[in-house]
PDB file of C-alpha atoms and ligand atoms in Angstrom:
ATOM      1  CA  UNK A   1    -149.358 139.019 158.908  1.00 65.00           C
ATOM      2  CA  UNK A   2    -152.348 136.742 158.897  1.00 75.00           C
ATOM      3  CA  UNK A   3    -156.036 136.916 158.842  1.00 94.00           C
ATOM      4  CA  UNK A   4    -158.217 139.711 159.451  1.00 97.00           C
ATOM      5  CA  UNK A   5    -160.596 139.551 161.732  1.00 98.00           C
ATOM      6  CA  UNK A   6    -163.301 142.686 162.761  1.00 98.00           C
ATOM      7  CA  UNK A   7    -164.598 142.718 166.267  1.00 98.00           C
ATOM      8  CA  UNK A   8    -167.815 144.420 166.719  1.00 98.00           C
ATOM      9  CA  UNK A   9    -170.759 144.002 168.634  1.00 98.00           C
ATOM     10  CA  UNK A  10    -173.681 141.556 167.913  1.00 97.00           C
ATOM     11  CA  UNK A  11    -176.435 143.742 168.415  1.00 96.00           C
ATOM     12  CA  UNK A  12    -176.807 147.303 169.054  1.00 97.00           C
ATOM     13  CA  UNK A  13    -179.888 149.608 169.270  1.00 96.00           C
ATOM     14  CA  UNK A  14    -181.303 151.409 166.016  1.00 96.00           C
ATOM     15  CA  UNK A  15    -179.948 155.309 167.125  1.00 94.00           C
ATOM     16  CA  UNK A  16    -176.275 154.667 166.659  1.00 96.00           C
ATOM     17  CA  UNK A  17    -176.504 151.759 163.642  1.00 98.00           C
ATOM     18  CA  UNK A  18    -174.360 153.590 161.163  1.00 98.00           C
ATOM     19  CA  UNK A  19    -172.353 155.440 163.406  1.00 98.00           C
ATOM     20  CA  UNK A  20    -170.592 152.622 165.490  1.00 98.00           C
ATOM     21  CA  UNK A  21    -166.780 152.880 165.175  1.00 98.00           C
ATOM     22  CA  UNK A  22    -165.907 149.401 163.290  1.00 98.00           C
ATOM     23  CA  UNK A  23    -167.210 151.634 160.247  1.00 98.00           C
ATOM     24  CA  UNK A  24    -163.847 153.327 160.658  1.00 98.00           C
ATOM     25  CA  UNK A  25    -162.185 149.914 160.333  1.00 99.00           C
ATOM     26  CA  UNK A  26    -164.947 148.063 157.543  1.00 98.00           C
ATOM     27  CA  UNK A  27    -164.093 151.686 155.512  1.00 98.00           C
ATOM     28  CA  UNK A  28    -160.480 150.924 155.747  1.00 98.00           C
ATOM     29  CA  UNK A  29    -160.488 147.449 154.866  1.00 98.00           C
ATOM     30  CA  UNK A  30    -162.492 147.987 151.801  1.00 98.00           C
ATOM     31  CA  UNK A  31    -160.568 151.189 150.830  1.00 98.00           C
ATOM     32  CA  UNK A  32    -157.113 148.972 150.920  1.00 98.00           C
ATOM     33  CA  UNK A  33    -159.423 145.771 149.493  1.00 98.00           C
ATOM     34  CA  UNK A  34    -157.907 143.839 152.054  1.00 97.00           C
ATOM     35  CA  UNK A  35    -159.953 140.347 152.852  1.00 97.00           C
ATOM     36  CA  UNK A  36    -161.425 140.218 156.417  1.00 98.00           C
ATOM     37  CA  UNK A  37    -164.233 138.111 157.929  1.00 98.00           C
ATOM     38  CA  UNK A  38    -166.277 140.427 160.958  1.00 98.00           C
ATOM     39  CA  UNK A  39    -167.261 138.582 164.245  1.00 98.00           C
ATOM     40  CA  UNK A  40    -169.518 139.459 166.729  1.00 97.00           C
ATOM     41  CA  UNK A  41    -169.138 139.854 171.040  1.00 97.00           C
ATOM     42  CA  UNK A  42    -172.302 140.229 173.288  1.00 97.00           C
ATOM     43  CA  UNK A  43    -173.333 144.100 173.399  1.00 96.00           C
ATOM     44  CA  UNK A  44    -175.923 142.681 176.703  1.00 94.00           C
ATOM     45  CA  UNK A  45    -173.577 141.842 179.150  1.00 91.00           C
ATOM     46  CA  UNK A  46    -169.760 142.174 178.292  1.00 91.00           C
ATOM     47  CA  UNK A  47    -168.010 139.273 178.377  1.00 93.00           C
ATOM     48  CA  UNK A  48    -164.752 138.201 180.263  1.00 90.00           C
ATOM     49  CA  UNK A  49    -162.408 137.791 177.102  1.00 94.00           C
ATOM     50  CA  UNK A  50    -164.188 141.702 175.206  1.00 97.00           C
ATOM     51  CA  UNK A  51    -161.608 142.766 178.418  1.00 96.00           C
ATOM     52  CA  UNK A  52    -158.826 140.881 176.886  1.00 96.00           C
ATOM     53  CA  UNK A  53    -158.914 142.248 173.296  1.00 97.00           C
ATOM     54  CA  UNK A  54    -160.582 146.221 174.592  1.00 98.00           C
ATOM     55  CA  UNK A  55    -159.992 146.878 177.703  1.00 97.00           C
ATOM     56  CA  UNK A  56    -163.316 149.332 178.377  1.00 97.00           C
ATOM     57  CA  UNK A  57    -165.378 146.697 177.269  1.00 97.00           C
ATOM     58  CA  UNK A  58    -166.306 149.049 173.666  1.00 98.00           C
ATOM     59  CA  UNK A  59    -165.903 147.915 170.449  1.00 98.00           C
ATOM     60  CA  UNK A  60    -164.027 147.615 167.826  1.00 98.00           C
ATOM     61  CA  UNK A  61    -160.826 145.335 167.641  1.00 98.00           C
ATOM     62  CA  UNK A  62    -158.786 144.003 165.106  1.00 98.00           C
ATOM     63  CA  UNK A  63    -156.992 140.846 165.018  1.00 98.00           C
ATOM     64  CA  UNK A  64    -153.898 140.375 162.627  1.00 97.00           C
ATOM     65  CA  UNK A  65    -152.749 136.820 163.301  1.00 95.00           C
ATOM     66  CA  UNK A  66    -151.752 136.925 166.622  1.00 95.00           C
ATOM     67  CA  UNK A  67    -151.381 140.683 167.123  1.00 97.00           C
ATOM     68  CA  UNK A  68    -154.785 142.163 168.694  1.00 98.00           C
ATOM     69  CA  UNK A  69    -155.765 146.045 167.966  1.00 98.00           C
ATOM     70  CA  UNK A  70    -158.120 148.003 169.886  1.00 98.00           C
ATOM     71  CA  UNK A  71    -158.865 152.072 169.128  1.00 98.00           C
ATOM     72  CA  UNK A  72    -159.602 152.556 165.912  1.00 98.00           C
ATOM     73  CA  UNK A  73    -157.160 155.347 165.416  1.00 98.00           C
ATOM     74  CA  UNK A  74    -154.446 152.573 166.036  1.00 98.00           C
ATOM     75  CA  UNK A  75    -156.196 150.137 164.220  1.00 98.00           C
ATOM     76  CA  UNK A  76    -156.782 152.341 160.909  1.00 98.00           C
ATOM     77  CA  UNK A  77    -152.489 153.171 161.436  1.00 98.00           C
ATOM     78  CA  UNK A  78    -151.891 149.506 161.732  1.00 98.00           C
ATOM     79  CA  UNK A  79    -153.836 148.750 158.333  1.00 98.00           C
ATOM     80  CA  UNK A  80    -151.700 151.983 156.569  1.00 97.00           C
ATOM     81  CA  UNK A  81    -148.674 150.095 156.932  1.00 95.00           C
ATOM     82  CA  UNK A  82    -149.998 147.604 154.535  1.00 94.00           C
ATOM     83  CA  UNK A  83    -151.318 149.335 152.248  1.00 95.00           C
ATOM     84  CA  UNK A  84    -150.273 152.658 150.263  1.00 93.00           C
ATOM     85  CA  UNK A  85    -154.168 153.020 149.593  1.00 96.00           C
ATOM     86  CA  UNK A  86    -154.237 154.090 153.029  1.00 98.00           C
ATOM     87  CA  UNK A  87    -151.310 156.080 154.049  1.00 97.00           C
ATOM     88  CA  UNK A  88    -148.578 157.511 151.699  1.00 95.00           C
ATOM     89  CA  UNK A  89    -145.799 155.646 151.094  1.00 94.00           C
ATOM     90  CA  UNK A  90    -143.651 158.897 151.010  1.00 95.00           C
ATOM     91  CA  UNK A  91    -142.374 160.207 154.397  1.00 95.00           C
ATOM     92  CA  UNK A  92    -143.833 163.854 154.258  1.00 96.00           C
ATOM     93  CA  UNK A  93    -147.401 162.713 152.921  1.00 95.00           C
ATOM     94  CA  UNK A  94    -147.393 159.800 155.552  1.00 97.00           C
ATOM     95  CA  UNK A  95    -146.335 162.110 157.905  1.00 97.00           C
ATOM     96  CA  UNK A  96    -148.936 164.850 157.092  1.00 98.00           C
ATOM     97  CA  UNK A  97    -151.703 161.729 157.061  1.00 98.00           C
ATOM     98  CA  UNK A  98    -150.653 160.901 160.743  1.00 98.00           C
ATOM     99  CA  UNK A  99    -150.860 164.254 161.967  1.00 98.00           C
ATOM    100  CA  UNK A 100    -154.394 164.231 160.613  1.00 98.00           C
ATOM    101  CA  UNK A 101    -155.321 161.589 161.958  1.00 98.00           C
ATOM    102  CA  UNK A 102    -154.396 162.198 165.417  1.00 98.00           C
ATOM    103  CA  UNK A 103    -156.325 165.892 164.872  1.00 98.00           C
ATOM    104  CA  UNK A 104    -159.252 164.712 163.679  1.00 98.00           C
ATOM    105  CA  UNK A 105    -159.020 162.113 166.961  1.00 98.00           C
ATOM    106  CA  UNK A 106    -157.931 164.379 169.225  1.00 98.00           C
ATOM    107  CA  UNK A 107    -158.801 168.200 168.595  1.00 98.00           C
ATOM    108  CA  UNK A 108    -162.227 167.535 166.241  1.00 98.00           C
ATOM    109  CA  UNK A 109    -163.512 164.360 168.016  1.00 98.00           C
ATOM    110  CA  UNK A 110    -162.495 165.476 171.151  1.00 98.00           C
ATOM    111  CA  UNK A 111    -165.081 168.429 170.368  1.00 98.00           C
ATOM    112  CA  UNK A 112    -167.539 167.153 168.463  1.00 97.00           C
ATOM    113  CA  UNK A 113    -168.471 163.847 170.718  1.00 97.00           C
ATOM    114  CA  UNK A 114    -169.429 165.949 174.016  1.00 96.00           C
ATOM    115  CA  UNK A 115    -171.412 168.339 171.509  1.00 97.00           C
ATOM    116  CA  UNK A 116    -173.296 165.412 170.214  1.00 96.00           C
ATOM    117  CA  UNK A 117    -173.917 163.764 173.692  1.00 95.00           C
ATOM    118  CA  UNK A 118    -175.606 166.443 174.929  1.00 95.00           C
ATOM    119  CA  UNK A 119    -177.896 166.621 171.650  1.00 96.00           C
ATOM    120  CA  UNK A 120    -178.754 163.306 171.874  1.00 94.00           C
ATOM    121  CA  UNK A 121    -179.212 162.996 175.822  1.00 92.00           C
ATOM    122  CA  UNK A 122    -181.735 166.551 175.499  1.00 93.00           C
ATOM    123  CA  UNK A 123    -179.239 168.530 176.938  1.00 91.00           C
ATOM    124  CA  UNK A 124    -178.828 170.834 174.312  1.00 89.00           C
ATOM    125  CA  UNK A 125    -180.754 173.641 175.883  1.00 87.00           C
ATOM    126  CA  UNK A 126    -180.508 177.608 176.891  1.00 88.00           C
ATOM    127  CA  UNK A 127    -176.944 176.067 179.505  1.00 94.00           C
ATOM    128  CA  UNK A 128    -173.937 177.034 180.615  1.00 94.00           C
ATOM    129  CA  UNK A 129    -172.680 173.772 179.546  1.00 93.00           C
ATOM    130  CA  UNK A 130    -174.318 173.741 176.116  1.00 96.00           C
ATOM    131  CA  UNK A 131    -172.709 177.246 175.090  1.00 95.00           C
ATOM    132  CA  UNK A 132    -169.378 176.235 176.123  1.00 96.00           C
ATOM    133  CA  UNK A 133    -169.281 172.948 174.496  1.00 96.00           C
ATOM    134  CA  UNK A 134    -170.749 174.200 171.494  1.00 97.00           C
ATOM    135  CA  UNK A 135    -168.374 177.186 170.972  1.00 97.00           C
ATOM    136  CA  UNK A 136    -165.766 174.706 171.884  1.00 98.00           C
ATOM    137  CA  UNK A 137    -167.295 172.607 168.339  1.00 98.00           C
ATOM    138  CA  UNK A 138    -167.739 175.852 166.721  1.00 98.00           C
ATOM    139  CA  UNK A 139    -163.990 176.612 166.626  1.00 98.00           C
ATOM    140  CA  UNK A 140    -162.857 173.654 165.669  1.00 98.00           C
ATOM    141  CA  UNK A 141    -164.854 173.923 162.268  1.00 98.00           C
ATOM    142  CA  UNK A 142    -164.098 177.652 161.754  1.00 98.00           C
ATOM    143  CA  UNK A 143    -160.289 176.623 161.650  1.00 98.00           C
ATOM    144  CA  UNK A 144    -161.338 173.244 159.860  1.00 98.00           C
ATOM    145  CA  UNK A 145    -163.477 175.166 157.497  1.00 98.00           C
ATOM    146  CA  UNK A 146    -160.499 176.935 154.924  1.00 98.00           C
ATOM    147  CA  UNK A 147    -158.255 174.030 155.341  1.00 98.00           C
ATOM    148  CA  UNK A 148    -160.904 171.867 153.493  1.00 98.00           C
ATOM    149  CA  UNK A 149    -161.596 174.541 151.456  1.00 98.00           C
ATOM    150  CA  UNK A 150    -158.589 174.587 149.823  1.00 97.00           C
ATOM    151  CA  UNK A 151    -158.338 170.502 149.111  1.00 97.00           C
ATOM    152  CA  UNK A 152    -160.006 167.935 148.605  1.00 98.00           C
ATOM    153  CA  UNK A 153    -158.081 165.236 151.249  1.00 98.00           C
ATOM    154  CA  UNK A 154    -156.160 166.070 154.242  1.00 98.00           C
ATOM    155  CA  UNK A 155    -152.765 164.558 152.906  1.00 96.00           C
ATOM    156  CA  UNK A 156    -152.840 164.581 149.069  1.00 94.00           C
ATOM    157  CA  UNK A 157    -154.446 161.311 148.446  1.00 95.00           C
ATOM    158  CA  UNK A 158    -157.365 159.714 150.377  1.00 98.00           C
ATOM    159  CA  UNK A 159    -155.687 158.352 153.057  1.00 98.00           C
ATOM    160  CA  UNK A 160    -157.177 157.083 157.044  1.00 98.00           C
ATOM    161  CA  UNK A 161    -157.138 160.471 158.169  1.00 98.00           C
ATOM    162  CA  UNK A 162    -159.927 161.465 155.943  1.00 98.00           C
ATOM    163  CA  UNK A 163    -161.787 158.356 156.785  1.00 98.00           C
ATOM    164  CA  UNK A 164    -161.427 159.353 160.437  1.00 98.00           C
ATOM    165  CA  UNK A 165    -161.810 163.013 159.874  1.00 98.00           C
ATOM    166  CA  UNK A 166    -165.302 162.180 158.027  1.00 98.00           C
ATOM    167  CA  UNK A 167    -166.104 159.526 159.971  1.00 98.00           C
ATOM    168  CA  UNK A 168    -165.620 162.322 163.629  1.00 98.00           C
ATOM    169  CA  UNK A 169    -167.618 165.206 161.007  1.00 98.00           C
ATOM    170  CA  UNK A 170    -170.698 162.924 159.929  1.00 98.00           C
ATOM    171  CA  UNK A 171    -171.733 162.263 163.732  1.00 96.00           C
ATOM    172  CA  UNK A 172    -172.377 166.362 163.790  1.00 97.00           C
ATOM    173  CA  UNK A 173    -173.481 166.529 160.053  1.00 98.00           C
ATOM    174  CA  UNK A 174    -176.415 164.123 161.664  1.00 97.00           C
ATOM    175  CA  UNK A 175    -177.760 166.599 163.494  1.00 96.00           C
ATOM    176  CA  UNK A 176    -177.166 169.044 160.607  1.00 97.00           C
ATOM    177  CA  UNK A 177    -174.315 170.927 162.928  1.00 97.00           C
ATOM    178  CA  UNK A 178    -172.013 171.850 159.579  1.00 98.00           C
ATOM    179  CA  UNK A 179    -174.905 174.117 158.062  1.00 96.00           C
ATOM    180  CA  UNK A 180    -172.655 177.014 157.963  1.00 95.00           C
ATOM    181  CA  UNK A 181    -169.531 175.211 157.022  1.00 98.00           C
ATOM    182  CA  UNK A 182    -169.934 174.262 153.473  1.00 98.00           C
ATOM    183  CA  UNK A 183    -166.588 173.338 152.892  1.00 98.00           C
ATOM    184  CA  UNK A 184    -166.558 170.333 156.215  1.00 98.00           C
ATOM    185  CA  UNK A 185    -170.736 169.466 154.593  1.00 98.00           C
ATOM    186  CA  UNK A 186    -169.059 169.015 150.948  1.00 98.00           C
ATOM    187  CA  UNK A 187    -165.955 167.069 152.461  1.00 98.00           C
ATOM    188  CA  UNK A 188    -168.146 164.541 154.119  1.00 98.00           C
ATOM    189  CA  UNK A 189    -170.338 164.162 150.869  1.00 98.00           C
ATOM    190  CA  UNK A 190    -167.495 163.335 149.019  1.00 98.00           C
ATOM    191  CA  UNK A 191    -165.980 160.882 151.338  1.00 98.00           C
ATOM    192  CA  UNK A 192    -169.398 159.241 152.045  1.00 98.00           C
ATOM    193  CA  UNK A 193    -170.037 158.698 148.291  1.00 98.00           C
ATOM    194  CA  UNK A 194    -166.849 156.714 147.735  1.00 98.00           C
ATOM    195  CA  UNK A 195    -168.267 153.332 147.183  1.00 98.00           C
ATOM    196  CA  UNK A 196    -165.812 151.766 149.856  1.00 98.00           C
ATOM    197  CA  UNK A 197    -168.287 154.115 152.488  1.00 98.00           C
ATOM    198  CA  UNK A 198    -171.226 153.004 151.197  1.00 98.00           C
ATOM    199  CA  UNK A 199    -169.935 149.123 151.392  1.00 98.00           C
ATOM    200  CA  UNK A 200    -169.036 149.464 154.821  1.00 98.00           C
ATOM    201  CA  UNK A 201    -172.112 151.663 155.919  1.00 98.00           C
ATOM    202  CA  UNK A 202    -175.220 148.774 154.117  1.00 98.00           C
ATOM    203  CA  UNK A 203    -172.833 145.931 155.895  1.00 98.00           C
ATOM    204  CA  UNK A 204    -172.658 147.315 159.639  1.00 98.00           C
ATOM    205  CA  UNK A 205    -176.419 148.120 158.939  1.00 98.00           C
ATOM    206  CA  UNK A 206    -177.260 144.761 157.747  1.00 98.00           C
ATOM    207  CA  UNK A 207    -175.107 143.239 161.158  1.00 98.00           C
ATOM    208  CA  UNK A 208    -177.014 145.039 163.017  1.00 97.00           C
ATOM    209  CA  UNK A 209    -180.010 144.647 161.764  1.00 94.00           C
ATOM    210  CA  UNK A 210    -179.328 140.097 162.542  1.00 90.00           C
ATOM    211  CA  UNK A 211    -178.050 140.774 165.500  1.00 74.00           C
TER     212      UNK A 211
HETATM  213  N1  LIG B 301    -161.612 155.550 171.353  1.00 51.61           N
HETATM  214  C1  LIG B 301    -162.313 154.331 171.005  1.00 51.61           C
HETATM  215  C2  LIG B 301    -163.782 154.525 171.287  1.00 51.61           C
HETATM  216  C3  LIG B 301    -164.560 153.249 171.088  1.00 51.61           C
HETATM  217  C4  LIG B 301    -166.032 153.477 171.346  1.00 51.61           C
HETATM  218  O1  LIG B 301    -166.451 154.522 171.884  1.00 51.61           O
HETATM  219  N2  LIG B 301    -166.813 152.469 170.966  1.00 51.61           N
HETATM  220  C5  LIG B 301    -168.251 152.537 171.211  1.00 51.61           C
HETATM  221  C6  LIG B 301    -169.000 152.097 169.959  1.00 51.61           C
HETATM  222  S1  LIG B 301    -168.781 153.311 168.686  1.00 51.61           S
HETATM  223  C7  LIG B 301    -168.584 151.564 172.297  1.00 51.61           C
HETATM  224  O2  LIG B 301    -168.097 150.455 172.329  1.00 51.61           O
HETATM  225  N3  LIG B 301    -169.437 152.027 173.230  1.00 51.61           N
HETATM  226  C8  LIG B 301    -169.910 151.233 174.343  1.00 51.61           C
HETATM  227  C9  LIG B 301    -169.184 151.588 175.592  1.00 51.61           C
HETATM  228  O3  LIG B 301    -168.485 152.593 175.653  1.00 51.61           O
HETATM  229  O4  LIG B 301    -169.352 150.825 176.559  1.00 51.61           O
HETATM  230  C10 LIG B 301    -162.052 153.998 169.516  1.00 51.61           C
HETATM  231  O5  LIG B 301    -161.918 154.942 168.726  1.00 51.61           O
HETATM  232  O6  LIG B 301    -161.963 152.812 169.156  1.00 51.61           O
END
């Protein structure tokens, strides 16, 4: 294990400041209190090597010594196996935070990114389209709904699959899509008010904001 190094870009524009996905990875870090240092790579015009670390060109990466991360569902794994702030050290817990953390990757984000596309390309009009995808949304947080109204993290303890999980929920509470699902608003109010959040959230704003 060596240094830790956080990949994001240099510059992006204001809409998504506060929603780019090395927030995943600065929540983490500051969850576990791990040390890191956060460099930047050309958002204007990818650059050969971005290919080398992420191979779509998007952002973020880790670097652990010489082992390179990209997808921040792989990179947020990689960090809970050094730290029990992160994942559970015991086998079921660990193995109920994984499972979580794949759903909220691949049954709630899978929903809630096309749903949030359209919103913020204007195509969230009288559609086809915009019904199905937002049904598709709407079930997800029906069935999400009970399950976080019975606890208050996914696996026992905060663990990366309620940094993930809030991280996928927040991009919809934006645009005030979990009126109607108190128990998903309240989740993401607690998670956001952990002071590890709010670290993360003023320093990718303040990256930004030099970029
Ligand atoms: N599945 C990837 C998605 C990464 C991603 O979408 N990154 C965005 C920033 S939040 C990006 O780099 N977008 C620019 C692009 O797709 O070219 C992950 O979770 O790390």
């Amino acid at each position: 294990m060596g240094d830790l190094i956080l990949t994001t870009y240099d510059w992006v524009p204001e809409p998504p400041r506060g929603f780019v996905r090395d927030i995943r990875v600065r929540w983490a870090l500051e969850e576990a209190g791990l040390p890191y240092r956060v460099e930047s790579t050309p958002f204007r015009g990818r650059i050969a090597g971005h290919f080398a670390h992420q191979p779509f060109g998007q952002v973020p990466w880790l670097t652990d010594g010489d082992i390179s991360i990209f997808e921040s569902g792989a990179i947020l794994l990689h960090l809970g196996n050094r730290s029990d702030a992160l994942l559970p050290a015991d086998p079921r817990g660990r193995s109920e935070a994984i499972e979580w953390l794949f759903a909220a990757l691949n049954s709630v984000e899978m929903a809630s990114l096309p749903w949030s596309l359209m919103v913020i390309s204007g195509d969230a009009g009288d559609t086809p389209a915009w019904k199905r995808f937002n049904e598709f949304l709407e079930v997800r947080l029906q069935h999400l709904e009970p399950v976080l109204a019975r606890r208050e993290w996914l696996a026992g303890a905060f663990s990366v699959a309620d940094i993930l999980m809030a991280d996928v929920l927040r991009l919809v509470d934006r645009f005030d899509r979990l009126k109607g699902h108190p128990a998903c608003h309240d989740y993401v109010a607690r998670a956001t008010a952990r002071p590890s959040f709010m670290k993360a959230h003023a320093d990718q704003m303040a990256h930004f904001a030099s970029g």
